[in-house]
mmCIF file of C-alpha atoms in Angstrom:
data_model
loop_
_atom_site.group_PDB
_atom_site.id
_atom_site.type_symbol
_atom_site.label_atom_id
_atom_site.label_comp_id
_atom_site.label_asym_id
_atom_site.label_seq_id
_atom_site.Cartn_x
_atom_site.Cartn_y
_atom_site.Cartn_z
ATOM 1 C CA UNK A 9 -56.741 42.789 -64.637
ATOM 2 C CA UNK A 10 -58.693 45.279 -62.716
ATOM 3 C CA UNK A 11 -57.852 47.324 -59.391
ATOM 4 C CA UNK A 12 -59.743 45.470 -56.865
ATOM 5 C CA UNK A 13 -62.285 47.130 -54.184
ATOM 6 C CA UNK A 14 -61.426 47.817 -50.988
ATOM 7 C CA UNK A 15 -64.166 46.604 -48.918
ATOM 8 C CA UNK A 16 -64.640 49.629 -45.491
ATOM 9 C CA UNK A 17 -66.476 48.178 -42.903
ATOM 10 C CA UNK A 18 -69.532 49.961 -42.586
ATOM 11 C CA UNK A 19 -70.528 51.899 -40.041
ATOM 12 C CA UNK A 20 -73.136 50.963 -37.516
ATOM 13 C CA UNK A 21 -76.167 52.759 -37.278
ATOM 14 C CA UNK A 22 -77.459 51.145 -34.221
ATOM 15 C CA UNK A 23 -75.734 51.580 -30.693
ATOM 16 C CA UNK A 24 -73.792 48.660 -29.575
ATOM 17 C CA UNK A 25 -75.775 46.329 -27.060
ATOM 18 C CA UNK A 26 -72.600 43.807 -25.972
ATOM 19 C CA UNK A 27 -75.582 41.304 -24.861
ATOM 20 C CA UNK A 28 -74.762 39.733 -22.012
ATOM 21 C CA UNK A 29 -71.360 41.487 -21.353
ATOM 22 C CA UNK A 30 -70.096 44.920 -19.841
ATOM 23 C CA UNK A 31 -67.202 46.894 -20.125
ATOM 24 C CA UNK A 32 -65.446 49.608 -18.853
ATOM 25 C CA UNK A 33 -66.324 53.088 -21.350
ATOM 26 C CA UNK A 34 -62.154 52.871 -21.183
ATOM 27 C CA UNK A 35 -62.448 50.297 -23.521
ATOM 28 C CA UNK A 36 -64.957 51.144 -26.213
ATOM 29 C CA UNK A 37 -63.211 51.573 -29.365
ATOM 30 C CA UNK A 38 -63.787 56.007 -30.654
ATOM 31 C CA UNK A 39 -66.664 56.577 -33.079
ATOM 32 C CA UNK A 40 -68.909 53.834 -31.829
ATOM 33 C CA UNK A 41 -72.097 54.708 -30.139
ATOM 34 C CA UNK A 42 -72.472 52.375 -27.362
ATOM 35 C CA UNK A 43 -75.646 52.241 -24.225
ATOM 36 C CA UNK A 44 -74.854 52.388 -20.712
ATOM 37 C CA UNK A 45 -75.563 49.517 -18.673
ATOM 38 C CA UNK A 46 -74.611 50.815 -15.102
ATOM 39 C CA UNK A 47 -72.577 53.329 -13.480
ATOM 40 C CA UNK A 48 -70.934 52.266 -10.184
ATOM 41 C CA UNK A 49 -68.925 53.924 -7.495
ATOM 42 C CA UNK A 50 -70.547 56.201 -4.264
ATOM 43 C CA UNK A 51 -73.850 57.997 -4.638
ATOM 44 C CA UNK A 52 -72.275 61.251 -4.976
ATOM 45 C CA UNK A 53 -70.214 60.131 -8.047
ATOM 46 C CA UNK A 54 -73.460 58.365 -9.650
ATOM 47 C CA UNK A 55 -75.038 61.688 -8.609
ATOM 48 C CA UNK A 56 -72.094 63.668 -10.454
ATOM 49 C CA UNK A 57 -72.279 61.887 -13.742
ATOM 50 C CA UNK A 58 -75.592 61.488 -13.905
ATOM 51 C CA UNK A 59 -75.542 65.796 -13.508
ATOM 52 C CA UNK A 60 -73.781 65.433 -16.972
ATOM 53 C CA UNK A 61 -76.103 63.112 -18.859
ATOM 54 C CA UNK A 62 -74.646 59.486 -18.396
ATOM 55 C CA UNK A 63 -77.862 57.584 -17.192
ATOM 56 C CA UNK A 64 -78.634 53.912 -17.374
ATOM 57 C CA UNK A 65 -80.197 53.489 -20.956
ATOM 58 C CA UNK A 66 -78.532 56.044 -22.657
ATOM 59 C CA UNK A 67 -76.273 56.923 -25.399
ATOM 60 C CA UNK A 68 -72.659 57.181 -25.212
ATOM 61 C CA UNK A 69 -69.670 57.670 -28.069
ATOM 62 C CA UNK A 70 -65.999 57.787 -27.297
ATOM 63 C CA UNK A 71 -64.514 60.210 -29.700
ATOM 64 C CA UNK A 72 -60.924 60.362 -28.151
ATOM 65 C CA UNK A 73 -58.962 59.244 -25.337
ATOM 66 C CA UNK A 74 -56.248 61.886 -24.342
ATOM 67 C CA UNK A 75 -53.458 61.735 -21.403
ATOM 68 C CA UNK A 76 -55.503 59.853 -19.500
ATOM 69 C CA UNK A 77 -59.120 61.348 -20.013
ATOM 70 C CA UNK A 78 -61.880 60.039 -22.333
ATOM 71 C CA UNK A 79 -63.924 62.647 -24.649
ATOM 72 C CA UNK A 80 -66.986 61.499 -25.131
ATOM 73 C CA UNK A 81 -70.332 62.527 -27.172
ATOM 74 C CA UNK A 82 -73.321 62.362 -24.506
ATOM 75 C CA UNK A 83 -76.752 63.983 -24.666
ATOM 76 C CA UNK A 84 -75.926 66.299 -27.427
ATOM 77 C CA UNK A 85 -72.622 67.080 -25.354
ATOM 78 C CA UNK A 86 -69.190 66.548 -25.837
ATOM 79 C CA UNK A 87 -67.445 66.168 -22.289
ATOM 80 C CA UNK A 88 -64.041 65.167 -21.405
ATOM 81 C CA UNK A 89 -64.426 62.995 -17.989
ATOM 82 C CA UNK A 90 -60.972 61.354 -16.241
ATOM 83 C CA UNK A 91 -59.476 57.757 -16.568
ATOM 84 C CA UNK A 92 -61.006 56.895 -13.294
ATOM 85 C CA UNK A 93 -64.486 58.133 -13.611
ATOM 86 C CA UNK A 94 -64.913 56.644 -16.995
ATOM 87 C CA UNK A 95 -64.059 53.470 -15.314
ATOM 88 C CA UNK A 96 -67.229 53.227 -13.507
ATOM 89 C CA UNK A 97 -69.231 53.728 -16.086
ATOM 90 C CA UNK A 98 -69.831 50.367 -17.958
ATOM 91 C CA UNK A 99 -71.308 49.440 -21.537
#
């Protein structure tokens, strides 16, 4: 009897688009590239996130979530944002 080969899921090469659905960045799976669809909050918060590289249409990948903070890759930089801020970034 031959050993069964284990099929591993293929990694996505294109960012996840979540057609018609939005969810906060805090719900994204680690390692999966997503497209930013909306940034909520006051204008001051939006401007701050934009300065960090979070722009609508841009891509973001969650690296890890530690102690309430979310570590992400955005525009070739690794950034930690608070859970509160990550809730405002919709993918």
